[in-house]
Amino acid sequence: MECKSRILMGVLVLPMMFTTLSSLASESVKTSLIPIKIQNIKNRTFNQDFQEVGKITAVDSTALTFSASDKLITKCFSDGAYVHKGDVIAKLDSTQPKAELQKAETQYAIERSKLHRMLALIKKQPDAISKQDIENQQLQTHLVQVDVQQKKDDLLNYQLIAPFNGRLTNFKYSIGSRISSDDVVVSLIKNDPVQVAYSISQQELAQAAPNQQVTISVDAYKNKRFIGVVNYIAPEVDLQSGRIDVQANIKNTDKLLIPGMFAKVTQHSAKNVTYPIVSQTAVIVDGDKRYVWLYDGKGVQQQPVVLGDNTNDGYVFIKQGLNVNDKVVVAGQQNLKPDSLVKLQTSTVPTTPVLPLSSPPKNPNPASSLNKPMQKITASSNQGAKHEAA
């Protein structure tokens, strides 16, 4: 009887043991599933802008010298003053050339008077004066007239005249100084427009062209932007830097830009490019390798990628490795292995903000360790990258 009881107890206990073991196995599988979030890859269109550092230079500048030698008697403007083309900037003592001009003008008046009397006489008495004498007097009068004009031109050499609109530097000499014809008295710098000189890479050359618009900013006026146009692209590569020199004329109507300033230059290309974008948090860095985890509906696998620039809104564009509608793991990827079992979380990842055409990101983030910031975003062709979860 005791044996039968033991057999009955064993029969009852055995199913309970199987049920318990099955429950434990099921629970073990559940705990081994790695929770992940995924993102559907979408494209975004970017403007091919170049951002470089340049230097403000003068379009025109000249060192002004007198064409004569004498004592400096007048400075018509102060140091740093703005002048217009034709303004007299300074004068030398012109006492002697003025006296020579007066003498020449007096002689011209005498010769002209002689000629007028001779012409009046031959009207009354045609044979009173020979034709040869009349021609000689006409020639003499003309020569004196030429001498007068030369003396007037010489007198201008005692004046320093502005050849174009611009701003003066400081005068090098004081009133009373003896000036020779090779002494630089002051320099004149054209201040509107000015130029910005910078260089672009050989890769950027394909998108660069004359007459493209540029925007610059300088540290002195952080919240102000200056507009210009590319007017020169070098026909050769600089042998030392391996880059191409570019110049652009910049409007400077407020006279705020000064030659020598450093400037942040953005050259706007008319050509756009489209790339898939992915959240920066999805990219795994392993030495020189960059990869993401792709989800195929069952499991995950590593996918190497070639990164572009950060977009300043939490995303990075992908030059190679991803296609539209690929499902990329954006949360939980740190725990993944090629044979990992995964489950999709029910929460979703925020979508990419819609960005207005030709506008930079509203809240730029600092450059990440992955790449430098994207220069400029001009369109969000697919309204950002949507995210999905089971």
Coordinates of C-alpha atoms in Angstrom, one line a residue, residues 118-374:
M118 CA 49.7 142.1 -87.2
L119 CA 46.5 140.4 -88.3
A120 CA 44.6 143.7 -87.9
L121 CA 47.3 145.6 -90.0
I122 CA 47.2 143.2 -93.0
K123 CA 43.5 143.6 -93.2
K124 CA 44.1 147.3 -93.8
Q125 CA 47.3 147.0 -95.7
P126 CA 47.7 143.5 -97.2
D127 CA 51.3 144.1 -98.3
A128 CA 52.4 145.7 -95.1
I129 CA 53.7 142.4 -93.5
S130 CA 55.0 139.4 -95.2
K131 CA 53.2 136.0 -94.9
Q132 CA 56.4 134.5 -93.4
D133 CA 56.4 137.1 -90.6
I134 CA 52.8 136.3 -89.8
E135 CA 53.5 132.5 -89.7
N136 CA 56.5 133.1 -87.5
Q137 CA 54.4 135.1 -85.0
Q138 CA 51.7 132.5 -85.0
L139 CA 54.3 129.8 -84.2
Q140 CA 55.8 132.0 -81.4
T141 CA 52.4 132.6 -79.9
H142 CA 51.6 128.9 -80.0
L143 CA 55.0 127.9 -78.3
V144 CA 54.4 130.3 -75.5
Q145 CA 50.8 129.0 -75.1
V146 CA 52.2 125.4 -74.8
D147 CA 54.7 126.7 -72.2
V148 CA 51.9 128.1 -70.1
Q149 CA 50.1 124.8 -70.1
Q150 CA 53.3 123.0 -69.1
K151 CA 53.8 125.4 -66.2
K152 CA 50.2 124.8 -65.1
D153 CA 50.8 121.0 -65.2
D154 CA 54.0 121.5 -63.3
L155 CA 52.1 123.4 -60.6
L156 CA 49.8 120.3 -60.1
N157 CA 52.9 118.3 -59.1
Y158 CA 53.0 120.4 -56.0
Q159 CA 49.6 119.0 -54.9
L160 CA 48.7 115.5 -53.7
I161 CA 45.4 114.5 -55.4
A162 CA 43.2 111.5 -54.5
P163 CA 43.0 109.0 -57.4
F164 CA 39.9 107.3 -56.1
N165 CA 37.5 107.3 -53.2
G166 CA 39.0 105.9 -50.0
R167 CA 40.5 106.3 -46.6
L168 CA 43.8 107.8 -45.8
T169 CA 46.4 106.2 -43.5
N170 CA 48.5 108.4 -41.2
F171 CA 50.7 111.1 -42.7
K172 CA 54.4 110.3 -42.6
Y173 CA 55.7 113.9 -42.5
S174 CA 54.8 117.0 -40.6
I175 CA 54.2 120.5 -41.9
G176 CA 57.6 122.2 -42.9
S177 CA 59.3 118.9 -43.8
R178 CA 61.3 118.8 -46.9
I179 CA 59.7 116.3 -49.3
S180 CA 61.3 114.7 -52.3
S181 CA 59.6 113.1 -55.2
D182 CA 60.2 109.5 -54.0
D183 CA 59.0 110.1 -50.4
V184 CA 55.7 108.3 -49.5
V185 CA 53.6 111.0 -47.7
V186 CA 50.5 109.0 -47.0
S187 CA 48.7 105.9 -48.4
L188 CA 45.1 105.7 -49.7
I189 CA 43.0 102.6 -49.3
K190 CA 39.7 101.9 -51.2
N191 CA 37.1 100.9 -48.6
D192 CA 34.1 100.0 -50.7
P193 CA 34.1 97.4 -52.0
V194 CA 36.8 95.4 -50.2
Q195 CA 38.0 91.9 -51.0
V196 CA 38.1 88.7 -49.0
A197 CA 40.9 86.3 -50.0
Y198 CA 40.6 82.6 -49.0
S199 CA 41.2 79.1 -50.5
I200 CA 39.1 76.1 -51.2
S201 CA 40.0 72.4 -51.5
Q202 CA 40.4 70.6 -54.8
Q203 CA 37.3 68.6 -54.0
E204 CA 35.3 71.8 -53.6
L205 CA 36.6 73.2 -56.9
A206 CA 34.0 71.2 -58.9
Q207 CA 31.2 73.2 -57.1
A208 CA 32.8 76.6 -57.3
A209 CA 32.2 79.2 -60.0
P210 CA 32.6 82.9 -60.5
N211 CA 29.7 85.2 -59.6
Q212 CA 28.6 82.8 -56.8
Q213 CA 27.4 84.7 -53.7
V214 CA 29.5 84.7 -50.5
T215 CA 28.5 85.7 -47.0
I216 CA 31.2 86.7 -44.4
S217 CA 31.3 87.5 -40.7
V218 CA 34.1 89.0 -38.6
D219 CA 34.7 88.9 -34.9
A220 CA 34.2 92.7 -34.6
Y221 CA 30.6 92.4 -35.7
K222 CA 29.4 88.9 -34.7
N223 CA 25.7 89.5 -35.5
K224 CA 26.3 91.2 -38.8
R225 CA 26.7 89.5 -42.2
F226 CA 28.3 91.0 -45.3
I227 CA 27.4 90.0 -48.8
G228 CA 29.7 89.7 -51.8
V229 CA 30.3 87.9 -55.1
V230 CA 33.2 85.6 -56.2
N231 CA 35.3 87.5 -58.8
Y232 CA 38.4 85.3 -59.0
I233 CA 39.2 81.6 -58.9
A234 CA 42.9 80.8 -59.4
P235 CA 43.7 78.9 -62.6
E236 CA 46.3 76.8 -60.7
V237 CA 46.7 74.8 -57.5
D238 CA 49.0 76.3 -54.9
L239 CA 52.0 74.0 -54.8
Q240 CA 52.6 74.4 -51.0
S241 CA 49.0 74.1 -49.7
G242 CA 47.5 72.0 -52.5
R243 CA 44.5 74.4 -52.5
I244 CA 43.0 76.9 -54.9
D245 CA 43.0 80.7 -54.1
V246 CA 39.7 82.5 -54.4
Q247 CA 38.8 86.2 -54.1
A248 CA 35.4 87.8 -53.6
N249 CA 34.3 91.5 -53.7
I250 CA 32.4 92.4 -50.5
K251 CA 30.0 95.4 -50.2
N252 CA 31.2 97.7 -47.4
T253 CA 28.9 100.6 -47.6
D254 CA 29.0 101.2 -43.8
K255 CA 32.9 101.2 -44.0
L256 CA 33.0 98.6 -41.2
L257 CA 35.4 96.1 -42.8
I258 CA 39.1 97.0 -42.6
P259 CA 41.8 95.4 -44.6
G260 CA 43.7 92.8 -42.5
M261 CA 40.6 91.5 -40.7
F262 CA 40.1 87.7 -40.6
A263 CA 36.7 86.6 -41.8
K264 CA 34.6 83.5 -41.7
V265 CA 33.6 82.9 -45.3
T266 CA 30.6 80.9 -46.6
Q267 CA 30.6 80.4 -50.4
H268 CA 27.1 79.4 -51.6
S269 CA 27.1 76.9 -54.4
A270 CA 24.0 76.5 -56.7
K271 CA 24.4 72.7 -56.6
N272 CA 22.6 70.6 -54.1
V273 CA 23.4 67.0 -52.9
T274 CA 21.1 64.4 -51.3
Y275 CA 22.3 62.0 -48.6
P276 CA 20.6 59.6 -46.2
I277 CA 20.8 60.8 -42.6
V278 CA 21.0 58.9 -39.3
S279 CA 21.0 59.8 -35.7
Q280 CA 24.5 60.4 -34.4
T281 CA 23.7 58.1 -31.5
A282 CA 23.3 55.2 -33.9
V283 CA 26.9 55.3 -35.1
I284 CA 29.4 53.0 -33.3
V285 CA 33.0 54.1 -33.3
D286 CA 35.6 51.3 -33.2
G287 CA 39.1 52.7 -33.9
D288 CA 39.1 53.8 -37.5
K289 CA 35.8 52.0 -38.2
R290 CA 32.4 53.4 -38.2
Y291 CA 29.3 51.2 -38.3
V292 CA 25.6 50.9 -37.4
W293 CA 23.3 48.0 -36.6
L294 CA 20.7 47.1 -39.2
Y295 CA 17.5 45.4 -38.2
D296 CA 15.9 43.0 -40.8
G297 CA 12.7 42.2 -38.9
K298 CA 14.3 39.1 -37.2
G299 CA 17.7 40.0 -36.1
V300 CA 20.5 42.6 -36.4
Q301 CA 23.8 42.8 -38.3
Q302 CA 26.7 45.3 -38.5
Q303 CA 26.8 47.7 -41.4
P304 CA 30.0 49.7 -42.1
V305 CA 29.3 53.3 -43.1
V306 CA 31.3 56.3 -44.4
L307 CA 30.2 59.4 -42.6
G308 CA 29.7 62.9 -43.9
D309 CA 29.2 66.0 -41.8
N310 CA 27.0 66.5 -38.7
T311 CA 23.8 68.4 -39.5
N312 CA 23.9 70.3 -36.1
D313 CA 20.5 68.9 -35.1
G314 CA 21.6 65.5 -33.9
Y315 CA 22.0 63.8 -37.2
V316 CA 24.9 62.9 -39.5
F317 CA 24.7 62.3 -43.3
I318 CA 26.0 59.0 -44.7
K319 CA 28.1 59.0 -47.8
Q320 CA 28.2 55.2 -48.2
G321 CA 26.7 52.2 -46.5
L322 CA 23.0 53.0 -46.1
N323 CA 20.0 53.3 -48.3
V324 CA 16.5 54.8 -47.9
N325 CA 14.2 52.7 -45.7
D326 CA 17.0 50.8 -44.1
K327 CA 16.1 50.1 -40.4
V328 CA 18.9 51.3 -38.1
V329 CA 19.1 50.6 -34.4
V330 CA 19.2 54.0 -32.6
A331 CA 18.9 52.8 -29.0
G332 CA 20.2 49.6 -27.3
Q333 CA 22.9 49.1 -29.9
Q334 CA 25.7 49.2 -27.3
N335 CA 24.6 45.7 -26.1
L336 CA 24.3 44.1 -29.5
K337 CA 26.2 41.2 -31.0
P338 CA 25.7 39.5 -34.4
D339 CA 23.7 36.7 -32.8
S340 CA 21.8 38.8 -30.4
L341 CA 18.0 38.3 -29.9
V342 CA 16.2 41.6 -29.9
K343 CA 12.7 43.0 -29.2
L344 CA 11.4 46.4 -30.4
Q345 CA 10.4 48.8 -27.7
T346 CA 7.0 50.4 -27.9
S347 CA 8.3 54.0 -27.5
T348 CA 9.4 55.9 -30.5
V349 CA 12.4 58.1 -31.2
P350 CA 11.7 61.8 -31.9
T351 CA 11.7 62.7 -35.6
T352 CA 14.0 65.2 -37.3
P353 CA 12.8 68.8 -37.2
V354 CA 11.6 70.3 -40.5
L355 CA 14.2 72.9 -41.6
P356 CA 13.3 75.9 -43.8
L357 CA 14.8 76.3 -47.2
S358 CA 18.3 78.0 -47.2
S359 CA 18.3 78.3 -43.4
P360 CA 21.0 77.0 -41.0
P361 CA 19.9 74.8 -38.1
K362 CA 18.1 76.8 -35.4
N363 CA 19.9 75.2 -32.5
P364 CA 23.3 74.1 -33.6
N365 CA 25.1 71.6 -31.4
P366 CA 28.8 71.6 -30.8
A367 CA 30.8 69.5 -33.3
S368 CA 30.7 65.8 -32.2
S369 CA 33.6 63.5 -32.1
L370 CA 32.4 61.8 -35.3
N371 CA 32.7 64.7 -37.7
K372 CA 32.9 68.5 -38.1
P373 CA 29.5 70.4 -38.4
M374 CA 27.6 70.5 -41.6

